[in-house]
mmCIF file of C-alpha atoms and ligand atoms in Angstrom:
data_model
loop_
_atom_site.group_PDB
_atom_site.id
_atom_site.type_symbol
_atom_site.label_atom_id
_atom_site.label_comp_id
_atom_site.label_asym_id
_atom_site.label_seq_id
_atom_site.Cartn_x
_atom_site.Cartn_y
_atom_site.Cartn_z
ATOM 1 C CA UNK A 223 47.896 75.423 183.640
ATOM 2 C CA UNK A 224 45.155 73.196 182.994
ATOM 3 C CA UNK A 225 41.942 74.900 185.077
ATOM 4 C CA UNK A 226 38.286 73.160 186.203
ATOM 5 C CA UNK A 227 35.618 74.451 184.028
ATOM 6 C CA UNK A 228 31.768 73.854 184.275
ATOM 7 C CA UNK A 229 32.252 70.662 182.065
ATOM 8 C CA UNK A 230 34.715 68.971 184.577
ATOM 9 C CA UNK A 231 32.540 69.440 187.358
ATOM 10 C CA UNK A 232 29.608 67.581 185.570
ATOM 11 C CA UNK A 233 32.103 65.095 184.500
ATOM 12 C CA UNK A 234 32.971 64.578 187.692
ATOM 13 C CA UNK A 235 29.412 63.686 189.045
ATOM 14 C CA UNK A 236 28.747 61.752 185.652
ATOM 15 C CA UNK A 237 31.574 59.779 186.412
ATOM 16 C CA UNK A 238 29.533 57.953 189.840
ATOM 17 C CA UNK A 239 26.296 57.782 187.506
ATOM 18 C CA UNK A 240 28.504 55.636 185.142
ATOM 19 C CA UNK A 241 29.604 53.397 187.510
ATOM 20 C CA UNK A 242 26.010 52.543 188.722
ATOM 21 C CA UNK A 243 24.907 52.050 185.050
ATOM 22 C CA UNK A 244 27.613 50.174 184.157
ATOM 23 C CA UNK A 245 27.265 47.557 186.744
ATOM 24 C CA UNK A 246 23.367 47.151 185.746
ATOM 25 C CA UNK A 247 22.455 44.706 182.964
ATOM 26 C CA UNK A 248 20.713 47.921 181.096
ATOM 27 C CA UNK A 249 24.509 48.759 179.959
ATOM 28 C CA UNK A 250 25.443 45.245 178.202
ATOM 29 C CA UNK A 251 24.954 44.872 174.288
ATOM 30 C CA UNK A 252 22.020 43.279 173.339
ATOM 31 C CA UNK A 253 24.067 40.947 170.742
ATOM 32 C CA UNK A 254 25.036 37.530 170.762
ATOM 33 C CA UNK A 255 28.704 37.353 172.056
ATOM 34 C CA UNK A 256 31.308 37.152 169.420
ATOM 35 C CA UNK A 257 33.572 35.086 171.379
ATOM 36 C CA UNK A 258 31.283 32.251 171.613
ATOM 37 C CA UNK A 259 31.500 31.611 167.974
ATOM 38 C CA UNK A 260 35.143 30.738 168.709
ATOM 39 C CA UNK A 261 36.495 27.302 169.485
ATOM 40 C CA UNK A 262 39.625 26.315 170.756
ATOM 41 C CA UNK A 263 41.161 23.334 169.314
ATOM 42 C CA UNK A 264 41.006 20.657 172.269
ATOM 43 C CA UNK A 265 44.175 18.524 172.348
ATOM 44 C CA UNK A 266 43.605 15.175 173.990
ATOM 45 C CA UNK A 267 47.357 14.352 174.082
ATOM 46 C CA UNK A 268 48.406 17.711 175.562
ATOM 47 C CA UNK A 269 52.346 15.970 176.459
ATOM 48 C CA UNK A 270 52.754 18.115 179.637
ATOM 49 C CA UNK A 271 52.359 18.577 182.917
ATOM 50 C CA UNK A 272 49.540 21.264 184.287
ATOM 51 C CA UNK A 273 52.276 22.524 186.255
ATOM 52 C CA UNK A 274 54.162 23.749 183.356
ATOM 53 C CA UNK A 275 51.612 26.202 182.169
ATOM 54 C CA UNK A 276 53.800 29.612 182.188
ATOM 55 C CA UNK A 277 51.084 32.503 181.871
ATOM 56 C CA UNK A 278 53.531 35.113 182.398
ATOM 57 C CA UNK A 279 54.476 37.784 179.283
ATOM 58 C CA UNK A 280 56.253 40.865 178.942
ATOM 59 C CA UNK A 281 54.199 44.653 178.442
ATOM 60 C CA UNK A 282 55.503 47.391 178.373
ATOM 61 C CA UNK A 283 58.645 46.559 179.378
ATOM 62 C CA UNK A 284 57.350 44.711 182.784
ATOM 63 C CA UNK A 285 56.701 41.422 183.338
ATOM 64 C CA UNK A 286 52.984 40.509 183.958
ATOM 65 C CA UNK A 287 51.978 37.206 185.739
ATOM 66 C CA UNK A 288 49.153 36.565 182.863
ATOM 67 C CA UNK A 289 48.416 38.714 179.815
ATOM 68 C CA UNK A 290 45.708 41.106 181.389
ATOM 69 C CA UNK A 291 44.593 44.444 181.618
ATOM 70 C CA UNK A 292 42.299 46.385 184.028
ATOM 71 C CA UNK A 293 41.440 49.237 181.435
ATOM 72 C CA UNK A 294 40.474 52.339 182.168
ATOM 73 C CA UNK A 295 37.253 53.429 184.330
ATOM 74 C CA UNK A 296 37.473 55.658 187.522
ATOM 75 C CA UNK A 297 39.264 58.829 189.041
ATOM 76 C CA UNK A 298 38.225 62.148 189.909
ATOM 77 C CA UNK A 299 35.244 61.579 192.616
ATOM 78 C CA UNK A 300 35.994 60.069 196.134
ATOM 79 C CA UNK A 301 33.968 56.855 195.091
ATOM 80 C CA UNK A 302 36.231 56.697 191.951
ATOM 81 C CA UNK A 303 39.488 57.298 194.207
ATOM 82 C CA UNK A 304 38.512 54.353 196.469
ATOM 83 C CA UNK A 305 38.001 52.010 193.367
ATOM 84 C CA UNK A 306 40.979 53.064 191.767
ATOM 85 C CA UNK A 307 43.141 52.346 195.281
ATOM 86 C CA UNK A 308 41.876 48.984 195.216
ATOM 87 C CA UNK A 309 42.696 48.101 191.415
ATOM 88 C CA UNK A 310 46.211 49.309 191.737
ATOM 89 C CA UNK A 311 46.909 47.349 195.093
ATOM 90 C CA UNK A 312 45.104 44.195 193.956
ATOM 91 C CA UNK A 313 46.487 44.610 190.320
ATOM 92 C CA UNK A 314 50.384 44.828 191.956
ATOM 93 C CA UNK A 315 49.530 41.712 194.028
ATOM 94 C CA UNK A 316 48.096 39.986 190.571
ATOM 95 C CA UNK A 317 50.778 41.386 188.229
ATOM 96 C CA UNK A 318 48.775 42.631 185.707
ATOM 97 C CA UNK A 319 48.439 46.078 184.001
ATOM 98 C CA UNK A 320 46.222 48.700 185.447
ATOM 99 C CA UNK A 321 44.707 51.455 183.456
ATOM 100 C CA UNK A 322 43.057 54.543 185.131
ATOM 101 C CA UNK A 323 39.701 56.183 183.597
ATOM 102 C CA UNK A 324 39.946 60.072 182.408
ATOM 103 C CA UNK A 325 42.503 61.984 184.464
ATOM 104 C CA UNK A 326 40.999 65.238 182.949
ATOM 105 C CA UNK A 327 39.003 66.501 186.161
ATOM 106 C CA UNK A 328 41.349 65.074 188.581
ATOM 107 C CA UNK A 329 44.060 67.052 187.140
ATOM 108 C CA UNK A 330 41.713 70.143 186.562
ATOM 109 C CA UNK A 331 40.666 69.882 190.114
ATOM 110 C CA UNK A 332 44.339 69.541 191.283
ATOM 111 C CA UNK A 333 43.715 66.537 193.116
ATOM 112 C CA UNK A 334 47.167 63.839 192.408
ATOM 113 C CA UNK A 335 46.417 60.328 191.834
ATOM 114 C CA UNK A 336 50.312 59.750 192.755
ATOM 115 C CA UNK A 337 49.302 57.397 195.689
ATOM 116 C CA UNK A 338 48.161 54.763 192.939
ATOM 117 C CA UNK A 339 51.811 54.497 191.701
ATOM 118 C CA UNK A 340 53.375 54.060 195.429
ATOM 119 C CA UNK A 341 50.345 51.444 195.920
ATOM 120 C CA UNK A 342 51.412 49.763 192.096
ATOM 121 C CA UNK A 343 55.559 49.966 191.780
ATOM 122 C CA UNK A 344 56.057 46.800 189.911
ATOM 123 C CA UNK A 345 53.214 47.012 187.374
ATOM 124 C CA UNK A 346 52.611 49.067 183.891
ATOM 125 C CA UNK A 347 50.135 51.735 185.050
ATOM 126 C CA UNK A 348 48.554 53.441 181.834
ATOM 127 C CA UNK A 349 47.074 57.236 182.420
ATOM 128 C CA UNK A 350 43.959 58.512 180.207
ATOM 129 C CA UNK A 351 42.788 61.242 178.203
ATOM 130 C CA UNK A 352 39.871 61.740 175.762
ATOM 131 C CA UNK A 353 41.180 62.121 172.238
ATOM 132 C CA UNK A 354 39.159 65.332 171.848
ATOM 133 C CA UNK A 355 41.129 67.044 175.013
ATOM 134 C CA UNK A 356 43.922 65.938 173.444
ATOM 135 C CA UNK A 357 43.087 68.187 170.524
ATOM 136 C CA UNK A 358 42.137 70.930 172.284
ATOM 137 C CA UNK A 359 44.125 73.915 173.651
ATOM 138 C CA UNK A 360 46.356 72.667 176.071
ATOM 139 C CA UNK A 361 45.851 69.322 175.190
ATOM 140 C CA UNK A 362 49.316 68.392 175.342
ATOM 141 C CA UNK A 363 50.019 70.209 178.964
ATOM 142 C CA UNK A 364 47.046 67.822 179.824
ATOM 143 C CA UNK A 365 48.686 64.718 178.528
ATOM 144 C CA UNK A 366 51.772 65.395 179.984
ATOM 145 C CA UNK A 367 50.305 66.347 183.634
ATOM 146 C CA UNK A 368 48.219 63.011 183.158
ATOM 147 C CA UNK A 369 51.862 60.780 182.760
ATOM 148 C CA UNK A 370 53.707 62.661 185.437
ATOM 149 C CA UNK A 371 51.114 62.298 188.138
ATOM 150 C CA UNK A 372 51.185 58.516 187.927
ATOM 151 C CA UNK A 373 54.748 57.746 186.471
ATOM 152 C CA UNK A 374 52.878 56.577 184.002
ATOM 153 C CA UNK A 375 54.437 53.338 181.180
ATOM 154 C CA UNK A 376 52.099 54.672 178.890
ATOM 155 C CA UNK A 377 49.126 57.188 178.131
ATOM 156 C CA UNK A 378 45.838 56.240 176.665
ATOM 157 C CA UNK A 379 44.170 58.277 174.271
ATOM 158 C CA UNK A 380 40.406 57.351 174.542
ATOM 159 C CA UNK A 381 38.236 57.750 171.018
ATOM 160 C CA UNK A 382 34.566 57.629 171.877
ATOM 161 C CA UNK A 383 32.527 59.558 169.212
ATOM 162 C CA UNK A 384 29.573 57.323 169.859
ATOM 163 C CA UNK A 385 29.380 58.052 173.564
ATOM 164 C CA UNK A 386 30.295 61.417 173.106
ATOM 165 C CA UNK A 387 27.006 62.338 170.385
ATOM 166 C CA UNK A 388 24.892 60.300 172.656
ATOM 167 C CA UNK A 389 25.657 62.792 175.894
ATOM 168 C CA UNK A 390 23.965 65.932 176.066
ATOM 169 C CA UNK A 391 26.851 67.706 177.289
ATOM 170 C CA UNK A 392 29.445 65.622 174.998
ATOM 171 C CA UNK A 393 31.528 66.702 172.222
ATOM 172 C CA UNK A 394 30.927 67.000 168.632
ATOM 173 C CA UNK A 395 33.954 68.200 167.039
ATOM 174 C CA UNK A 396 36.376 65.772 166.175
ATOM 175 C CA UNK A 397 38.896 67.404 163.633
ATOM 176 C CA UNK A 398 42.406 67.410 164.279
ATOM 177 C CA UNK A 399 42.493 64.460 166.786
ATOM 178 C CA UNK A 400 44.604 62.392 164.482
ATOM 179 C CA UNK A 401 47.050 65.171 164.553
ATOM 180 C CA UNK A 402 46.930 65.775 167.763
ATOM 181 C CA UNK A 403 48.063 62.174 168.344
ATOM 182 C CA UNK A 404 50.861 62.369 166.277
ATOM 183 C CA UNK A 405 52.231 65.554 167.768
ATOM 184 C CA UNK A 406 51.691 63.403 171.136
ATOM 185 C CA UNK A 407 53.731 60.538 170.114
ATOM 186 C CA UNK A 408 56.809 62.609 169.082
ATOM 187 C CA UNK A 409 56.590 64.420 171.980
ATOM 188 C CA UNK A 410 55.575 62.896 175.013
ATOM 189 C CA UNK A 411 57.927 60.691 176.759
ATOM 190 C CA UNK A 412 56.211 57.213 177.265
ATOM 191 C CA UNK A 413 54.299 55.093 174.770
ATOM 192 C CA UNK A 414 50.790 56.179 173.760
ATOM 193 C CA UNK A 415 48.277 53.530 173.737
ATOM 194 C CA UNK A 416 45.066 54.558 171.433
ATOM 195 C CA UNK A 417 41.591 52.759 173.046
ATOM 196 C CA UNK A 418 37.674 52.401 172.166
ATOM 197 C CA UNK A 419 35.583 52.381 174.717
ATOM 198 C CA UNK A 420 33.343 49.766 173.252
ATOM 199 C CA UNK A 421 32.425 50.076 169.604
ATOM 200 C CA UNK A 422 35.945 49.085 168.357
ATOM 201 C CA UNK A 423 39.001 50.489 166.276
ATOM 202 C CA UNK A 424 38.634 49.419 162.750
ATOM 203 C CA UNK A 425 41.892 48.043 160.210
ATOM 204 C CA UNK A 426 41.825 51.564 158.326
ATOM 205 C CA UNK A 427 41.770 53.475 161.580
ATOM 206 C CA UNK A 428 44.227 51.099 163.151
ATOM 207 C CA UNK A 429 46.524 51.884 160.172
ATOM 208 C CA UNK A 430 45.862 55.360 160.183
ATOM 209 C CA UNK A 431 47.170 55.355 164.031
ATOM 210 C CA UNK A 432 50.121 53.373 163.199
ATOM 211 C CA UNK A 433 51.137 55.455 160.175
ATOM 212 C CA UNK A 434 51.757 58.462 162.780
ATOM 213 C CA UNK A 435 53.443 56.133 165.066
ATOM 214 C CA UNK A 436 51.081 54.267 167.408
ATOM 215 C CA UNK A 437 52.180 51.229 168.745
ATOM 216 C CA UNK A 438 49.613 50.131 171.120
ATOM 217 C CA UNK A 439 46.002 49.694 170.323
ATOM 218 C CA UNK A 440 43.116 48.512 172.696
ATOM 219 C CA UNK A 441 40.446 47.632 170.039
ATOM 220 C CA UNK A 442 37.827 47.734 173.055
ATOM 221 C CA UNK A 443 35.161 46.145 170.698
ATOM 222 C CA UNK A 444 31.302 45.288 171.027
ATOM 223 C CA UNK A 445 29.977 42.466 173.244
ATOM 224 C CA UNK A 446 30.353 44.061 176.772
ATOM 225 C CA UNK A 447 29.727 47.180 178.308
ATOM 226 C CA UNK A 448 27.510 49.541 175.518
ATOM 227 C CA UNK A 449 27.962 53.260 175.867
ATOM 228 C CA UNK A 450 25.340 53.891 173.710
ATOM 229 C CA UNK A 451 22.796 52.303 176.281
ATOM 230 C CA UNK A 452 24.661 53.978 179.308
ATOM 231 C CA UNK A 453 24.421 57.172 178.062
ATOM 232 C CA UNK A 454 20.942 56.895 176.586
ATOM 233 C CA UNK A 455 19.317 55.757 179.987
ATOM 234 C CA UNK A 456 20.543 59.078 181.044
ATOM 235 C CA UNK A 457 18.330 60.943 178.727
ATOM 236 C CA UNK A 458 14.721 61.729 179.353
ATOM 237 C CA UNK A 459 12.634 58.945 177.666
ATOM 238 C CA UNK A 460 11.562 61.203 175.000
ATOM 239 C CA UNK A 461 14.783 62.075 173.919
ATOM 240 C CA UNK A 462 15.822 58.282 173.402
ATOM 241 C CA UNK A 463 14.178 57.340 170.401
ATOM 242 C CA UNK A 464 16.656 59.215 168.077
ATOM 243 C CA UNK A 465 19.606 56.759 169.405
ATOM 244 C CA UNK A 466 17.520 53.597 169.202
ATOM 245 C CA UNK A 467 19.004 52.376 166.283
ATOM 246 C CA UNK A 468 22.267 52.454 167.521
ATOM 247 C CA UNK A 469 22.435 50.900 170.754
ATOM 248 C CA UNK A 470 24.261 47.938 169.492
ATOM 249 C CA UNK A 471 26.623 49.750 167.281
ATOM 250 C CA UNK A 472 29.974 48.724 166.896
ATOM 251 C CA UNK A 473 32.716 46.191 165.398
ATOM 252 C CA UNK A 474 32.769 42.679 166.465
ATOM 253 C CA UNK A 475 36.382 41.271 167.754
ATOM 254 C CA UNK A 476 35.858 38.183 165.652
ATOM 255 C CA UNK A 477 35.596 40.725 162.628
ATOM 256 C CA UNK A 478 38.374 42.904 163.025
ATOM 257 C CA UNK A 479 41.247 41.142 164.619
ATOM 258 C CA UNK A 480 42.401 38.237 162.461
ATOM 259 C CA UNK A 481 43.050 41.143 159.669
ATOM 260 C CA UNK A 482 44.596 43.456 161.753
ATOM 261 C CA UNK A 483 46.901 41.017 163.297
ATOM 262 C CA UNK A 484 48.388 39.842 160.088
ATOM 263 C CA UNK A 485 48.631 43.412 158.208
ATOM 264 C CA UNK A 486 49.661 45.323 161.615
ATOM 265 C CA UNK A 487 52.330 42.515 162.845
ATOM 266 C CA UNK A 488 54.479 45.471 164.998
ATOM 267 C CA UNK A 489 51.261 46.806 166.734
ATOM 268 C CA UNK A 490 50.549 45.361 170.158
ATOM 269 C CA UNK A 491 47.323 44.683 170.422
ATOM 270 C CA UNK A 492 45.147 44.756 173.528
ATOM 271 C CA UNK A 493 41.729 42.965 173.213
ATOM 272 C CA UNK A 494 38.723 44.061 175.134
ATOM 273 C CA UNK A 495 35.212 44.521 174.889
ATOM 274 C CA UNK A 496 32.931 41.690 176.954
ATOM 275 C CA UNK A 497 35.806 39.866 178.445
ATOM 276 C CA UNK A 498 33.607 37.577 180.796
ATOM 277 C CA UNK A 499 36.241 34.988 181.920
ATOM 278 C CA UNK A 500 39.576 33.439 181.528
ATOM 279 C CA UNK A 501 38.475 31.471 178.445
ATOM 280 C CA UNK A 502 37.426 34.571 176.929
ATOM 281 C CA UNK A 503 41.125 35.863 176.984
ATOM 282 C CA UNK A 504 42.484 32.562 175.931
ATOM 283 C CA UNK A 505 40.475 33.460 172.667
ATOM 284 C CA UNK A 506 41.669 36.849 172.470
ATOM 285 C CA UNK A 507 45.429 35.589 172.371
ATOM 286 C CA UNK A 508 44.161 32.751 169.818
ATOM 287 C CA UNK A 509 43.020 35.492 167.599
ATOM 288 C CA UNK A 510 46.361 37.653 168.052
ATOM 289 C CA UNK A 511 46.337 39.811 170.801
ATOM 290 C CA UNK A 512 48.960 40.524 173.193
ATOM 291 C CA UNK A 513 46.937 40.585 176.248
ATOM 292 C CA UNK A 514 43.352 41.040 177.096
ATOM 293 C CA UNK A 515 41.614 43.818 179.134
ATOM 294 C CA UNK A 516 38.304 43.949 181.026
ATOM 295 C CA UNK A 517 36.527 46.496 182.988
ATOM 296 C CA UNK A 518 33.096 46.101 183.558
ATOM 297 C CA UNK A 519 33.545 42.445 184.646
ATOM 298 C CA UNK A 520 36.030 43.727 187.481
ATOM 299 C CA UNK A 521 34.054 46.630 188.707
ATOM 300 C CA UNK A 522 31.271 44.340 189.260
ATOM 301 C CA UNK A 523 33.472 41.941 191.311
ATOM 302 C CA UNK A 524 34.822 44.760 193.288
ATOM 303 C CA UNK A 525 31.863 46.764 194.938
ATOM 304 C CA UNK A 526 29.157 45.382 197.045
ATOM 305 C CA UNK A 527 25.084 46.628 196.866
ATOM 306 C CA UNK A 528 26.346 48.859 199.747
ATOM 307 C CA UNK A 529 29.132 50.621 197.657
ATOM 308 C CA UNK A 530 31.836 48.515 199.935
ATOM 309 C CA UNK A 531 35.040 48.106 198.175
ATOM 310 C CA UNK A 532 36.050 44.290 198.623
ATOM 311 C CA UNK A 533 39.477 43.786 197.513
ATOM 312 C CA UNK A 534 39.286 40.013 198.120
ATOM 313 C CA UNK A 535 36.428 39.957 195.339
ATOM 314 C CA UNK A 536 38.779 41.221 193.159
ATOM 315 C CA UNK A 537 41.570 39.315 193.536
ATOM 316 C CA UNK A 538 39.302 36.038 193.582
ATOM 317 C CA UNK A 539 37.986 37.446 190.193
ATOM 318 C CA UNK A 540 41.307 38.022 188.831
ATOM 319 C CA UNK A 541 42.559 34.590 190.028
ATOM 320 C CA UNK A 542 39.975 32.969 188.800
ATOM 321 C CA UNK A 543 40.675 34.314 185.165
ATOM 322 C CA UNK A 544 44.287 33.399 185.340
ATOM 323 C CA UNK A 545 43.095 29.666 186.337
ATOM 324 C CA UNK A 546 40.911 29.301 183.519
ATOM 325 C CA UNK A 547 43.767 30.844 180.898
ATOM 326 C CA UNK A 548 45.811 28.253 182.306
ATOM 327 C CA UNK A 549 43.094 25.457 181.916
ATOM 328 C CA UNK A 550 42.633 26.391 178.406
ATOM 329 C CA UNK A 551 46.389 26.079 177.472
ATOM 330 C CA UNK A 552 46.639 22.971 178.916
ATOM 331 C CA UNK A 553 43.653 21.691 176.797
ATOM 332 C CA UNK A 554 45.205 23.144 173.386
ATOM 333 C CA UNK A 555 48.725 21.486 174.647
ATOM 334 C CA UNK A 556 50.495 24.872 174.896
ATOM 335 C CA UNK A 557 52.496 25.782 177.531
ATOM 336 C CA UNK A 558 53.470 29.299 177.158
ATOM 337 C CA UNK A 559 50.652 31.733 176.444
ATOM 338 C CA UNK A 560 52.723 33.835 173.863
ATOM 339 C CA UNK A 561 52.339 30.851 171.760
ATOM 340 C CA UNK A 562 48.448 30.014 171.488
ATOM 341 C CA UNK A 563 48.563 32.593 168.718
ATOM 342 C CA UNK A 564 50.706 30.352 166.789
ATOM 343 C CA UNK A 565 48.514 27.622 167.274
ATOM 344 C CA UNK A 566 46.050 29.443 164.930
ATOM 345 C CA UNK A 567 48.441 30.070 162.356
ATOM 346 C CA UNK A 568 49.108 26.412 162.337
ATOM 347 C CA UNK A 569 45.567 25.113 161.617
HETATM 348 C C1 FMN B 280 32.432 52.811 184.796
HETATM 349 C C2 FMN B 280 33.171 52.741 183.460
HETATM 350 C C3 FMN B 280 33.955 53.967 183.130
HETATM 351 C C4 FMN B 280 34.955 53.930 181.993
HETATM 352 N N1 FMN B 280 35.695 55.408 181.848
HETATM 353 C C5 FMN B 280 36.567 55.348 181.058
HETATM 354 C C6 FMN B 280 37.322 56.250 180.979
HETATM 355 O O1 FMN B 280 37.572 57.245 181.561
HETATM 356 N N2 FMN B 280 38.007 56.403 180.009
HETATM 357 C C7 FMN B 280 38.157 55.394 179.109
HETATM 358 O O2 FMN B 280 39.238 55.313 178.194
HETATM 359 N N3 FMN B 280 37.724 54.337 179.321
HETATM 360 C C8 FMN B 280 36.496 54.135 179.917
HETATM 361 N N4 FMN B 280 35.932 52.834 180.132
HETATM 362 C C9 FMN B 280 35.778 51.956 178.913
HETATM 363 C C10 FMN B 280 36.437 50.788 179.241
HETATM 364 O O3 FMN B 280 37.993 51.186 179.443
HETATM 365 C C11 FMN B 280 36.291 49.824 178.208
HETATM 366 O O4 FMN B 280 36.877 50.089 177.403
HETATM 367 C C12 FMN B 280 34.949 49.397 178.149
HETATM 368 O O5 FMN B 280 34.033 49.544 179.194
HETATM 369 C C13 FMN B 280 34.545 47.852 177.394
HETATM 370 O O6 FMN B 280 35.329 47.088 178.026
HETATM 371 P P1 FMN B 280 34.382 45.890 179.135
HETATM 372 O O7 FMN B 280 33.297 45.419 178.164
HETATM 373 O O8 FMN B 280 34.839 45.145 179.426
HETATM 374 O O9 FMN B 280 33.526 47.074 180.216
HETATM 375 C C14 FMN B 280 34.948 53.071 181.215
HETATM 376 C C15 FMN B 280 34.493 51.638 181.565
HETATM 377 C C16 FMN B 280 33.020 51.803 182.718
HETATM 378 C C17 FMN B 280 32.403 50.586 182.521
#
């Protein structure tokens, strides 16, 4: 049985502070956006009708209307739950995948999120727990409960050592995480998706993960939400100096993707970290990602200043991302989103 600890209570309260900080400019990496360095090849002779563009794809045995996933953010607090309900319903309407934030505290506090599956019966829903938690006593039990509660199509295990080391209440013992992932892959009833939260997963780490049976990796690179900046912001000013050099720490997606795609062709790569629009999504597909993912960009579009949840804003943001992707496909003369990465290989 998973019982709540003091940490779970702190963690619930912290979740809402994270939402507020991640919506502010303070939470952004202060680096040039890596995707600005990529230019898609313009095709002045597309020889196709714009209406023929097909953005659909398959992910976790379900069809998506376009290759995109809302990556895990919230849950466990009344505000987080409200946001998740909106994410689930709109993701289902738009036909994209949806990941929840860490389920640790909702499970420990006996608060089911079953409602999300009812609102989103046709899309992949991805559960979420931390790698550290998986490696702890009862980790496997927690993972099973997380999957069951959502009837999840996959379980995301997040790796966030940078965030944990800055967080005052964070965990610093990362021993045994890979081993626990290997056991989870062999034991759990659905695929395991390993994700970072903004510092990226390098090729050597991806190889280790693949060697223990992982087939889904969300690289979650530097460029968007910086967890070092968010956690540093929560510290008293006197303690921030220590972490100053690490505020923009992390891999750039443009540095790691091409090689990862080539060396691990069997792995489904989710490209994320600072996605801003549908052209960024097209660039991620061009670099070899199977689908793209985004977190903070959608959070901003969903909640008003008064914390009112506006589903139509989220729907519009997602519709815009899909349309921008379609335009990018048309202008490169490609009618199927899946074929964008082949275009890169042809050059
Ligand atoms: C408010 C907020 C809460 C988050 N909570 C989680 C979480 O519980 N588990 C997780 O795996 N990732 C979490 N993330 C990380 C995101 O899934 C994503 O990997 C990261 O924010 C980078 O994407 P972005 O630049 O599009 O925001 C969170 C992100 C935000 C903005």
